CSV table of C-alpha atoms in Angstrom, one decimal:
chain,number,residue,atom,x,y,z
A,211,LYS,CA,-0.8,-16.4,-7.6
A,212,GLN,CA,1.3,-14.6,-5.1
A,213,GLU,CA,-0.1,-15.2,-1.8
A,214,VAL,CA,1.1,-12.9,1.3
A,215,THR,CA,0.8,-13.9,5.1
A,216,GLN,CA,1.2,-12.2,8.1
A,217,ILE,CA,2.0,-13.9,11.6
A,218,PRO,CA,0.6,-13.1,14.1
A,219,ALA,CA,-2.7,-10.8,13.4
A,220,ALA,CA,-2.3,-8.6,16.4
A,221,LEU,CA,0.2,-8.4,19.4
A,222,SER,CA,0.0,-6.5,22.7
A,223,VAL,CA,3.5,-6.2,24.3
A,224,PRO,CA,4.8,-3.7,27.3
A,225,GLU,CA,7.0,-0.9,26.7
A,226,GLY,CA,10.7,-1.9,25.8
A,227,GLU,CA,10.3,-5.2,24.3
A,228,ASN,CA,12.1,-6.2,21.1
A,229,LEU,CA,9.3,-7.7,18.5
A,230,VAL,CA,9.7,-9.9,15.5
A,231,LEU,CA,6.7,-9.5,12.7
A,232,ASN,CA,6.6,-12.2,10.5
A,233,CYS,CA,5.6,-12.1,6.6
A,234,SER,CA,5.9,-15.0,4.2
A,235,PHE,CA,4.9,-15.0,0.2
A,236,THR,CA,4.3,-17.9,-1.8
A,237,ASP,CA,6.2,-17.4,-5.0
A,238,SER,CA,9.7,-16.6,-4.5
A,239,ALA,CA,10.2,-14.6,-7.7
A,240,ILE,CA,10.0,-11.5,-6.5
A,241,TYR,CA,11.5,-7.6,-7.2
A,242,ASN,CA,11.3,-6.9,-3.8
A,243,LEU,CA,9.5,-6.6,-0.3
A,244,GLN,CA,8.3,-3.4,1.6
A,245,TRP,CA,7.2,-3.5,4.8
A,246,PHE,CA,4.7,0.0,5.4
A,247,ARG,CA,3.2,0.8,8.9
A,248,GLN,CA,-0.7,2.5,8.8
A,249,ASP,CA,-1.8,4.7,11.5
A,250,PRO,CA,-5.9,4.6,12.1
A,251,GLY,CA,-7.5,6.2,9.3
A,252,LYS,CA,-4.6,7.3,7.5
A,253,GLY,CA,-2.5,6.4,4.5
A,254,LEU,CA,1.2,4.1,4.8
A,255,THR,CA,4.0,5.3,5.6
A,256,SER,CA,7.1,2.9,4.2
A,257,LEU,CA,9.4,1.7,6.3
A,258,LEU,CA,11.8,-0.4,4.5
A,259,LEU,CA,12.6,-1.5,1.0
A,260,ILE,CA,14.2,-4.8,0.7
A,261,GLN,CA,15.7,-5.8,-3.2
A,262,SER,CA,15.5,-9.1,-4.2
A,263,SER,CA,19.5,-9.1,-4.3
A,264,GLN,CA,20.0,-8.0,-0.9
A,265,ARG,CA,19.1,-9.7,2.6
A,266,GLU,CA,18.2,-7.0,5.1
A,267,GLN,CA,18.0,-3.1,5.3
A,268,THR,CA,18.2,-1.2,8.9
A,269,SER,CA,16.5,2.0,9.6
A,270,GLY,CA,16.7,3.4,13.4
A,271,ARG,CA,15.4,0.4,15.7
A,272,LEU,CA,14.0,-0.9,12.6
A,273,ASN,CA,15.8,-3.9,11.1
A,274,ALA,CA,13.9,-6.1,8.0
A,275,SER,CA,15.4,-9.8,6.9
A,276,LEU,CA,14.6,-11.4,3.1
A,277,ASP,CA,15.5,-14.9,2.8
A,278,LYS,CA,13.7,-15.4,-0.9
A,279,SER,CA,14.4,-18.9,-1.1
A,280,SER,CA,11.8,-19.9,1.9
A,281,GLY,CA,9.9,-16.6,1.0
A,282,ARG,CA,10.1,-15.1,4.3
A,283,SER,CA,10.8,-11.7,5.9
A,284,THR,CA,11.3,-10.6,9.1
A,285,LEU,CA,10.8,-7.2,10.8
A,286,TYR,CA,12.4,-6.6,13.9
A,287,ILE,CA,11.8,-3.3,16.3
A,288,ALA,CA,13.9,-2.8,18.7
A,289,ALA,CA,13.4,-1.4,22.6
A,290,SER,CA,8.9,-0.9,21.4
A,291,GLN,CA,7.8,2.4,22.3
A,292,PRO,CA,4.1,3.2,22.5
A,293,GLY,CA,4.6,5.5,19.1
A,294,ASP,CA,4.8,2.0,17.5
A,295,SER,CA,1.2,1.4,17.8
A,296,ALA,CA,0.3,0.9,14.4
A,297,THR,CA,-0.4,-1.7,11.4
A,298,TYR,CA,2.3,-2.8,9.8
A,299,LEU,CA,1.7,-4.2,6.6
A,300,CYS,CA,4.3,-5.7,3.8
A,301,ALA,CA,3.9,-6.1,0.4
A,302,ALA,CA,5.9,-8.2,-2.3
A,303,LEU,CA,6.7,-6.9,-5.6
A,304,GLY,CA,6.0,-9.5,-8.6
A,305,ARG,CA,8.6,-10.3,-11.5
A,306,GLY,CA,7.6,-11.4,-14.6
A,307,GLY,CA,7.1,-8.3,-16.2
A,308,SER,CA,4.0,-7.8,-13.6
A,309,TYR,CA,5.0,-4.7,-11.4
A,310,ILE,CA,2.2,-5.3,-9.2
A,311,PRO,CA,2.5,-5.3,-5.5
A,312,THR,CA,0.5,-8.0,-2.9
A,313,PHE,CA,-0.1,-7.2,0.7
A,314,GLY,CA,-0.6,-9.1,3.4
A,315,ARG,CA,-3.5,-8.7,5.5
A,316,GLY,CA,-1.1,-6.4,8.5
A,317,THR,CA,0.2,-7.2,11.9
A,318,SER,CA,-1.7,-4.5,14.2
A,319,LEU,CA,0.7,-3.5,17.2
A,320,ILE,CA,0.1,-2.4,20.3
A,321,VAL,CA,2.7,-0.9,22.7
A,322,HIS,CA,1.4,0.0,26.3
A,323,PRO,CA,3.6,1.6,28.5
B,240,LYS,CA,7.7,19.6,0.2
B,241,ALA,CA,4.2,18.7,0.1
B,242,GLY,CA,3.0,15.3,0.6
B,243,VAL,CA,0.8,13.3,-1.2
B,244,THR,CA,-2.8,14.7,-1.5
B,245,GLN,CA,-6.4,13.0,-2.0
B,246,THR,CA,-9.4,15.1,-2.6
B,247,PRO,CA,-12.4,14.4,-1.1
B,248,ARG,CA,-11.1,12.9,1.9
B,249,TYR,CA,-14.5,11.2,2.6
B,250,LEU,CA,-17.3,11.1,0.4
B,251,ILE,CA,-21.1,9.3,0.7
B,252,LYS,CA,-22.8,7.9,-2.3
B,253,THR,CA,-25.9,5.5,-3.6
B,254,ARG,CA,-25.8,2.2,-5.2
B,255,GLY,CA,-25.8,2.8,-9.2
B,256,GLN,CA,-24.2,6.3,-9.0
B,257,GLN,CA,-20.3,7.2,-10.1
B,258,VAL,CA,-17.8,9.2,-8.4
B,259,THR,CA,-14.5,10.5,-9.1
B,260,LEU,CA,-11.8,10.7,-7.2
B,261,SER,CA,-8.3,13.2,-7.4
B,262,CYS,CA,-5.0,12.9,-6.4
B,263,SER,CA,-1.9,14.9,-6.4
B,264,PRO,CA,1.5,13.8,-5.9
B,265,ILE,CA,4.6,14.6,-4.4
B,266,SER,CA,6.0,17.2,-6.8
B,267,GLY,CA,8.2,15.5,-9.5
B,268,HIS,CA,6.5,12.5,-9.0
B,269,ARG,CA,5.8,10.5,-12.4
B,270,SER,CA,3.8,7.5,-11.3
B,271,VAL,CA,0.6,7.6,-9.3
B,272,SER,CA,-0.9,4.4,-7.7
B,273,TRP,CA,-4.6,3.7,-6.5
B,274,TYR,CA,-5.4,1.0,-3.9
B,275,GLN,CA,-8.6,-0.2,-2.4
B,276,GLN,CA,-8.4,-1.3,1.0
B,277,THR,CA,-11.4,-3.3,2.9
B,278,PRO,CA,-11.6,-5.4,5.9
B,279,GLY,CA,-12.5,-7.8,3.9
B,280,GLN,CA,-10.0,-8.3,1.4
B,281,GLY,CA,-7.5,-5.9,2.9
B,282,LEU,CA,-5.0,-3.7,0.6
B,283,GLN,CA,-5.7,-4.2,-2.9
B,284,PHE,CA,-3.9,-2.7,-5.9
B,285,LEU,CA,-6.0,-1.2,-8.5
B,286,PHE,CA,-3.8,0.2,-11.3
B,287,GLU,CA,-0.8,2.4,-12.2
B,288,TYR,CA,-0.2,5.4,-14.2
B,289,PHE,CA,3.4,6.6,-15.2
B,290,SER,CA,3.4,9.8,-17.5
B,291,GLU,CA,-0.2,9.6,-18.5
B,292,THR,CA,-0.1,5.9,-19.3
B,293,GLN,CA,-1.4,3.0,-17.5
B,294,ARG,CA,1.2,0.6,-16.7
B,295,ASN,CA,-0.3,-2.0,-14.7
B,296,LYS,CA,-3.9,-2.5,-13.4
B,297,GLY,CA,-4.8,-5.0,-10.9
B,298,ASN,CA,-8.2,-7.1,-11.0
B,299,PHE,CA,-10.9,-5.4,-10.8
B,300,PRO,CA,-13.9,-4.6,-12.9
B,301,GLY,CA,-14.1,-2.5,-16.1
B,302,ARG,CA,-16.4,-0.2,-13.6
B,303,PHE,CA,-13.1,1.2,-12.4
B,304,SER,CA,-10.9,3.2,-14.0
B,305,GLY,CA,-8.4,6.2,-13.8
B,306,ARG,CA,-6.7,8.7,-15.9
B,307,GLN,CA,-3.2,10.5,-15.5
B,308,PHE,CA,-2.8,14.6,-16.5
B,309,SER,CA,0.2,16.1,-17.9
B,310,ASN,CA,1.1,18.0,-14.3
B,311,SER,CA,0.7,14.0,-13.1
B,312,ARG,CA,-2.2,14.7,-11.2
B,313,SER,CA,-4.6,11.6,-11.3
B,314,GLU,CA,-8.4,10.5,-11.2
B,315,MET,CA,-10.0,7.6,-10.8
B,316,ASN,CA,-13.7,6.8,-11.7
B,317,VAL,CA,-16.2,4.2,-10.2
B,318,SER,CA,-19.5,3.4,-12.4
B,319,THR,CA,-22.2,1.8,-11.2
B,320,LEU,CA,-21.5,2.1,-7.8
B,321,GLU,CA,-22.0,-1.0,-5.3
B,322,LEU,CA,-22.4,-1.6,-1.9
B,323,GLY,CA,-19.2,-3.6,-1.8
B,324,ASP,CA,-17.1,-0.7,-3.4
B,325,SER,CA,-17.3,0.7,0.4
B,326,ALA,CA,-13.9,1.1,1.2
B,327,LEU,CA,-10.8,3.3,1.9
B,328,TYR,CA,-9.3,4.4,-1.2
B,329,LEU,CA,-5.6,5.3,-1.4
B,330,CYS,CA,-3.7,7.0,-3.4
B,331,ALA,CA,0.4,6.6,-3.8
B,332,SER,CA,3.2,8.6,-6.0
B,333,SER,CA,6.8,7.8,-6.7
B,334,PHE,CA,9.2,9.1,-8.9
B,335,GLY,CA,9.9,6.6,-11.1
B,336,LEU,CA,7.8,3.5,-11.4
B,337,ALA,CA,6.3,2.0,-8.6
B,338,GLY,CA,8.2,-1.0,-7.0
B,339,ALA,CA,11.9,-1.9,-7.9
B,340,THR,CA,13.8,0.7,-6.7
B,341,ASP,CA,11.5,3.6,-5.8
B,342,THR,CA,10.1,4.0,-2.4
B,343,GLN,CA,6.0,4.9,-2.9
B,344,TYR,CA,4.6,7.8,-0.8
B,345,PHE,CA,0.6,6.8,0.3
B,346,GLY,CA,-1.9,9.9,0.5
B,347,PRO,CA,-4.4,10.0,3.2
B,348,GLY,CA,-7.2,7.7,1.5
B,349,THR,CA,-10.3,8.6,0.7
B,350,ARG,CA,-13.4,6.7,2.8
B,351,LEU,CA,-16.1,6.2,0.4
B,352,THR,CA,-19.4,4.5,1.5
B,353,VAL,CA,-22.0,3.6,-0.9
B,354,LEU,CA,-25.7,3.3,0.8
């Protein structure tokens, strides 16, 4: 059974810092890994999707990497802004005929001015 | 392009009742997935429908069911509600089967409270 862990659970940083959020998964046989953002009381917004054959994806100030062999993914946020404050979740999509995603519990990020 | 819409946004029910939640996907999307989010268990996959057929199912009891209509709109039903069913229920749509290559777009969710 796939298990996804996100560290740290919470993070508070001053504006302008570069951040690294971590996601680890127990079963490396995945189709892809996706990073989402969730604002309080709202649904999820997809940030980056990394296919199992890829090593990283970039979008603006965000960069996500995937290392299947070690069961890890990292989300790098450059020059953080108060608007980046949200909960960040990662989800691993399983293989073996199963398209069931397993989500981590998330990292709650606060960027203060 | 309108996003994923879910109705109702908030719902209060009592134990033993049943409830139906609705999800309208983005126009042209054929896949609808449902998720349950609770403080205790986090975000968990319920099921996915594609072209009116259930394609994947998570580990939830049979009290949780769903269906998809020919216009891709989907409904989720929970029968014999329990206190533990209180949660934010999220719906997500994608053009193809969720995952592999297609990004999912999430609705704002329905907040269900069971008293």
